[in-house]
Amino acid sequence: MDPMKLLLRAARGEAVPHAPVWFMRQAGRSLPEYRELRAGIGMLESCRRPDLVCEITLQPVRRHHVDAAILYSDIVVPLQAAGIDLDIVAGTGPVVADPVRSLADVDAIAPLEPAAVDFVAAAIRLLLAELGQTALIGFAGAPFTLASYLVEGGPSRHHAKTKALMYGAPDVWHALCTRLADITRTFLQVQIDAGVEAIQLFDSWAGALSEADYRRYVLPHSRSVLTGLTGAVPRIHFGVGTSELLPAMAEAGADVVGVDWRTPLDVAAARVPGKALQGNLDPCVLLAPWEVVEQEARRILTEGQKAPGHIFNLGHGVLPETDPDALSRLVELIHSA
Ligand code: CP3
């Protein structure tokens, strides 16, 4: 691990000249060069082509000079590689052909063979040759968020079928999450072995749960992912609407806790003492005039100083309608602050 990379230093709580900055969903639809490259190529197909993965991952680095690249992929890539019939539908998200509802459905989910995601390791090797001082972050979806797509069959507002299974058939729920944790751990380990320098576990929809339910139904599985990895890379653990879950998500084995815009970073720092934080500009602020962006970014930098380390980011992914120039200007601001 290169001790000079800012993201890694901030993740370990070491002194940095300025906060490192990157953006969730920085690779993708806010960039015209991405839309051009993807024309006529399916999302999941593009994820299986190391040349495209390398190029799309580098696009925001070249354009914005962010301190980290996030591997271009998707949380459902390892599920498809394990044989689950699904697709990503433009404008909708992941759609699963045969939703999981029973123990027999769970038993039909095969483990992920590392060779089935060879293309990810190949893309990482290409990227490491290009990235210089920019850190490379690998990622995966956490068991709860993956389970939600598999049980609902697609995106969902209330996660009602998911919760019905969780409360009504806890044996099926735990069997499903155990299997998903195995897939996620394997997927992250492939990325670590290929050379990613940090990983982020996305539990995007965990905020739908109370703390008690999170601890009972989800934490053991996310912990089995985060603590089961070998290799000394920082582990970032992120979800949306997780103000009440931050301590539990830290306990699951995070070095860095991702925070959405609802919780000020000084408040989050008090909730997870000793942990570095990542966040937390509301992505919608980037649609407002620059003066508002600057004011909010400076507030977040000040509040972030209460944590042992702060990685500047948004509170969730870049919205597709974001002006890429606003992101570039924000990076300049963070670097000069
Ligand atoms: O952050 C990055 O730049 C790296 C790439 C990345 C993608 N998906 C590419 C993508 C990452 C980190 C993800 C993670 C992901 N995927 C999450 C967790 C992050 C979060 O936003 O909470 C989730 C929940 C998914 C599932 C998923 N995949 C959704 C909800 C969507 C959007 C559907 C839509 O079109 O509105 C996708 C598709 C997707 N994943 C796109 C990209 C660039 C858009 C595909 C396209 O170009 O049409």
XYZ file of C-alpha atoms and ligand atoms in Angstrom:
385
model
C 0.000 0.000 0.000
C 1.378 3.395 -1.010
C 1.588 5.515 2.163
C 1.304 8.697 0.094
C -2.197 8.110 -1.229
C -4.458 10.621 0.487
C -7.548 8.451 0.615
C -5.686 5.687 2.419
C -4.143 8.125 4.880
C -7.502 9.722 5.691
C -9.084 6.265 6.070
C -6.403 5.417 8.668
C -6.844 8.726 10.485
C -3.391 9.990 9.459
C -2.647 13.669 8.755
C -3.468 14.887 5.227
C -2.784 18.266 3.526
C -6.463 18.404 2.460
C -9.430 16.029 2.554
C -9.339 13.463 -0.254
C -12.429 13.596 -2.454
C -14.289 11.215 -4.792
C -17.955 10.791 -5.675
C -20.194 7.763 -5.477
C -21.468 7.097 -9.027
C -18.778 9.385 -10.464
C -18.399 6.943 -13.375
C -21.584 6.989 -15.360
C -24.453 8.902 -16.726
C -23.486 12.445 -15.724
C -20.593 12.184 -18.236
C -21.189 12.608 -22.003
C -18.032 10.594 -22.725
C -19.601 7.703 -20.748
C -22.871 7.845 -22.684
C -20.909 7.863 -25.932
C -18.826 4.820 -24.985
C -21.883 2.878 -23.747
C -24.007 3.544 -26.866
C -25.444 0.213 -28.034
C -23.754 -1.809 -25.265
C -25.795 -3.225 -22.371
C -24.828 -2.167 -18.834
C -23.907 -5.683 -17.669
C -22.151 -6.446 -20.947
C -20.002 -3.321 -20.490
C -19.056 -4.538 -16.991
C -17.652 -7.778 -18.465
C -15.265 -5.994 -20.862
C -12.009 -5.040 -19.079
C -11.076 -2.447 -21.736
C -14.403 -0.636 -21.254
C -14.307 -1.000 -17.454
C -10.817 0.516 -17.401
C -11.769 3.424 -19.660
C -15.070 4.238 -17.879
C -13.376 4.045 -14.462
C -10.698 6.503 -15.627
C -13.079 9.040 -17.223
C -14.008 10.878 -13.998
C -10.378 10.751 -12.792
C -9.174 12.538 -15.921
C -12.008 15.013 -15.890
C -12.349 15.888 -12.193
C -8.923 14.925 -10.734
C -10.604 13.072 -7.876
C -8.360 11.301 -5.354
C -9.951 7.906 -5.925
C -11.337 5.861 -8.781
C -14.205 3.464 -8.100
C -14.225 0.378 -10.245
C -16.972 0.575 -12.862
C -19.224 -2.397 -12.153
C -22.518 -2.980 -10.364
C -23.724 -4.669 -7.194
C -25.571 -7.295 -9.259
C -22.486 -8.327 -11.308
C -21.453 -11.121 -8.876
C -25.064 -12.366 -8.686
C -25.221 -12.738 -12.455
C -21.780 -14.370 -12.437
C -23.103 -16.881 -9.871
C -25.825 -17.844 -12.369
C -28.813 -15.737 -11.257
C -30.975 -14.639 -14.195
C -31.160 -10.827 -13.999
C -30.592 -7.684 -16.012
C -30.190 -3.950 -15.468
C -32.969 -2.084 -17.214
C -32.106 1.515 -18.157
C -34.044 3.975 -16.021
C -35.299 1.216 -13.690
C -32.357 -0.678 -12.227
C -31.798 -4.387 -11.548
C -34.642 -6.734 -12.535
C -34.579 -10.396 -11.403
C -36.356 -13.049 -13.517
C -37.283 -15.426 -10.675
C -37.598 -13.650 -7.310
C -36.431 -15.571 -4.229
C -39.234 -16.536 -1.824
C -38.498 -20.028 -0.420
C -35.706 -22.174 0.973
C -35.694 -24.067 -2.350
C -35.081 -20.737 -4.156
C -32.196 -20.007 -1.788
C -30.702 -23.476 -2.286
C -30.740 -22.872 -6.039
C -28.296 -19.950 -5.646
C -24.820 -21.287 -6.423
C -21.637 -19.962 -4.802
C -19.549 -17.484 -6.803
C -16.533 -19.118 -8.425
C -13.690 -16.542 -8.491
C -12.981 -17.536 -12.118
C -16.486 -16.370 -13.064
C -15.423 -12.771 -12.332
C -11.994 -12.999 -13.985
C -12.943 -9.976 -16.074
C -13.008 -7.846 -12.909
C -9.480 -8.894 -11.925
C -8.313 -8.202 -15.487
C -9.831 -4.689 -15.416
C -8.183 -3.966 -12.049
C -4.776 -4.967 -13.428
C -5.249 -2.588 -16.384
C -6.296 0.210 -14.031
C -3.399 -0.171 -11.606
C -0.992 0.466 -14.467
C -2.734 3.801 -15.193
C -3.727 5.280 -11.858
C -0.574 6.798 -10.295
C -1.444 8.571 -7.023
C -5.173 7.949 -7.435
C -6.430 5.183 -5.156
C -8.561 2.389 -6.627
C -11.689 1.448 -4.667
C -13.431 -1.878 -5.211
C -16.988 -2.487 -4.034
C -19.874 -4.865 -3.565
C -23.473 -4.779 -2.395
C -24.196 -5.825 1.194
C -26.452 -8.825 1.889
C -29.543 -6.753 2.825
C -29.458 -4.554 -0.273
C -28.797 -7.543 -2.567
C -31.550 -9.546 -0.831
C -33.975 -6.695 -1.415
C -33.450 -6.865 -5.200
C -33.653 -10.676 -5.210
C -36.809 -10.895 -3.085
C -38.671 -7.941 -4.625
C -37.569 -8.883 -8.147
C -36.532 -5.274 -8.766
C -36.291 -1.838 -7.173
C -38.818 -1.196 -4.415
C -39.926 1.701 -2.286
C -40.926 0.000 0.957
C -39.024 -3.311 0.693
C -42.317 -4.871 1.813
C -41.773 -8.385 0.407
C -38.217 -8.361 1.743
C -39.354 -7.444 5.236
C -42.258 -9.891 5.081
C -39.744 -12.677 4.414
C -37.369 -11.390 7.098
C -40.059 -11.276 9.813
C -42.167 -14.182 8.590
C -39.538 -16.749 7.616
C -36.332 -15.863 9.477
C -34.780 -19.255 8.630
C -35.160 -18.555 4.900
C -33.945 -14.975 5.439
C -30.782 -16.023 7.271
C -30.080 -18.762 4.731
C -30.404 -16.219 1.901
C -28.175 -13.652 3.605
C -25.582 -16.294 4.481
C -25.379 -17.236 0.817
C -25.243 -13.601 -0.313
C -22.526 -12.828 2.230
C -20.442 -15.677 0.756
C -20.889 -14.291 -2.774
C -20.076 -10.745 -1.680
C -17.000 -11.832 0.292
C -15.688 -13.824 -2.663
C -16.317 -10.883 -5.022
C -14.484 -8.432 -2.743
C -11.614 -10.875 -2.154
C -11.106 -11.226 -5.924
C -10.851 -7.425 -6.126
C -8.459 -7.199 -3.165
C -6.266 -9.991 -4.536
C -6.139 -8.178 -7.897
C -4.929 -5.021 -6.159
C -7.754 -2.625 -5.173
C -6.537 -0.409 -2.328
C -9.828 0.076 -0.459
C -13.269 -1.488 -0.608
C -16.740 -0.078 -0.065
C -19.664 -2.211 1.030
C -22.874 -0.581 -0.257
C -25.868 -1.281 1.990
C -27.845 1.389 0.194
C -31.252 0.378 1.536
C -30.340 -0.628 5.120
C -31.875 2.646 6.336
C -35.289 1.021 5.832
C -34.680 -0.934 9.061
C -34.828 -0.050 12.757
C -31.595 -0.431 14.662
C -32.931 -3.485 16.512
C -33.910 -5.213 13.273
C -30.645 -4.224 11.603
C -28.715 -5.798 14.490
C -30.819 -8.938 14.463
C -31.302 -9.621 10.755
C -28.459 -7.866 8.930
C -25.415 -7.014 11.040
C -24.145 -10.621 11.467
C -24.130 -11.082 7.682
C -22.439 -7.765 6.869
C -19.929 -8.513 9.636
C -19.172 -11.891 8.097
C -18.327 -10.058 4.859
C -16.208 -7.272 6.363
C -14.310 -9.355 8.904
C -13.862 -12.346 6.588
C -11.669 -10.521 4.073
C -7.917 -10.973 4.055
C -5.622 -8.090 3.143
C -5.051 -4.809 4.958
C -7.258 -2.573 2.833
C -9.563 0.013 4.473
C -13.219 -1.027 4.569
C -15.838 1.688 3.921
C -19.410 0.826 4.982
C -22.181 2.962 3.497
C -25.955 3.213 3.499
C -28.674 5.838 3.019
C -30.977 6.966 5.838
C -28.703 5.269 8.364
C -28.423 7.997 11.044
C -29.670 5.561 13.698
C -27.582 2.676 12.336
C -24.158 4.320 12.235
C -22.814 2.672 15.438
C -24.081 -0.763 14.337
C -22.618 -0.328 10.852
C -19.290 0.655 12.416
C -19.417 -2.443 14.654
C -19.933 -4.632 11.599
C -16.249 -4.084 10.815
C -15.867 -0.712 9.094
C -12.730 1.443 9.158
C -14.648 4.273 7.484
C -18.355 4.917 7.930
C -20.245 6.480 5.003
C -22.806 9.102 6.037
C -25.690 10.516 3.997
C -26.701 14.225 4.100
C -29.218 13.791 6.927
C -26.600 13.515 9.683
C -24.021 16.309 10.105
C -20.513 14.835 10.216
C -19.791 16.247 13.691
C -22.889 14.414 14.982
C -21.843 11.252 13.117
C -18.313 11.543 14.586
C -19.772 11.489 18.100
C -21.831 8.397 17.233
C -18.872 6.374 15.920
C -15.843 7.492 17.939
C -12.492 6.526 16.466
C -13.833 5.880 12.955
C -13.007 7.911 9.858
C -16.053 9.292 8.031
C -16.982 9.631 4.373
C -19.550 12.091 3.024
C -21.849 13.912 2.963
C -22.989 16.606 0.493
C -26.610 16.220 -0.631
C -26.290 15.324 -4.352
C -29.166 17.748 -5.068
C -27.034 20.669 -3.837
C -24.975 20.259 -7.027
C -28.070 21.377 -8.973
C -28.052 24.723 -7.078
C -25.914 27.825 -7.844
C -22.181 27.551 -7.085
C -22.388 29.805 -4.012
C -24.632 27.231 -2.327
C -22.315 24.355 -3.258
C -19.319 26.236 -1.849
C -21.074 27.138 1.398
C -22.282 23.575 1.977
C -18.913 22.045 1.077
C -17.091 24.347 3.529
C -19.570 23.492 6.277
C -18.989 19.777 5.660
C -15.198 20.197 5.717
C -15.451 21.965 9.085
C -17.803 19.352 10.560
C -15.602 16.557 9.157
C -12.681 17.791 11.230
C -14.403 16.276 14.272
C -13.611 12.784 12.907
C -10.118 11.203 13.008
C -10.203 11.210 9.193
C -12.587 12.613 6.571
C -13.031 11.543 2.947
C -15.160 14.119 1.150
C -17.997 12.603 -0.901
C -21.675 13.055 -1.605
C -24.324 11.619 0.715
C -25.413 9.298 -2.136
C -24.617 8.881 -5.836
C -24.190 11.644 -8.425
C -27.561 12.381 -10.045
C -27.562 11.858 -13.828
C -28.598 15.499 -14.460
C -25.566 16.901 -12.595
C -23.381 19.310 -14.582
C -19.953 17.619 -14.682
C -18.285 21.041 -14.417
C -19.873 21.535 -10.995
C -18.164 18.322 -9.826
C -14.788 19.448 -11.222
C -15.133 22.816 -9.487
C -16.034 21.103 -6.213
C -12.886 18.957 -6.399
C -10.799 22.122 -6.930
C -12.450 23.705 -3.899
C -11.784 20.700 -1.642
C -8.171 20.536 -2.822
C -7.563 24.213 -2.099
C -9.510 24.395 1.204
O -19.938 4.676 -8.486
C -19.486 4.453 -9.610
O -19.236 5.345 -10.421
C -19.130 3.015 -9.978
C -20.146 2.291 -10.622
C -21.384 1.821 -9.892
C -22.555 1.494 -10.623
N -23.446 0.931 -9.752
C -22.717 1.671 -12.072
C -24.080 1.817 -12.611
C -21.622 1.522 -8.545
C -20.743 1.726 -7.341
C -22.933 0.960 -8.478
C -23.536 0.445 -7.231
C -24.971 0.195 -7.184
N -25.788 -0.364 -8.120
C -25.761 0.420 -6.041
C -25.245 0.964 -4.729
C -25.005 2.427 -4.852
C -26.221 3.276 -4.692
O -26.465 4.073 -5.612
O -26.903 3.159 -3.679
C -27.072 0.038 -6.324
C -28.262 0.138 -5.391
C -27.078 -0.480 -7.643
C -28.221 -1.039 -8.413
C -28.455 -0.211 -9.623
N -27.748 -0.334 -10.800
C -29.343 0.891 -9.769
C -30.325 1.370 -8.718
C -29.136 1.430 -11.054
C -29.746 2.665 -11.673
C -30.945 2.386 -12.500
C -31.264 3.604 -13.364
O -30.992 3.531 -14.572
O -31.727 4.609 -12.820
C -28.141 0.647 -11.678
C -27.593 0.851 -13.028
C -26.237 1.465 -13.057
N -25.178 1.079 -12.287
C -25.812 2.492 -13.937
C -24.447 2.710 -13.676
C -23.512 3.649 -14.361
C -26.679 3.171 -14.994
C -26.722 2.281 -16.167
C -26.953 3.061 -17.432
O -25.986 3.664 -17.912
O -28.089 3.003 -17.905
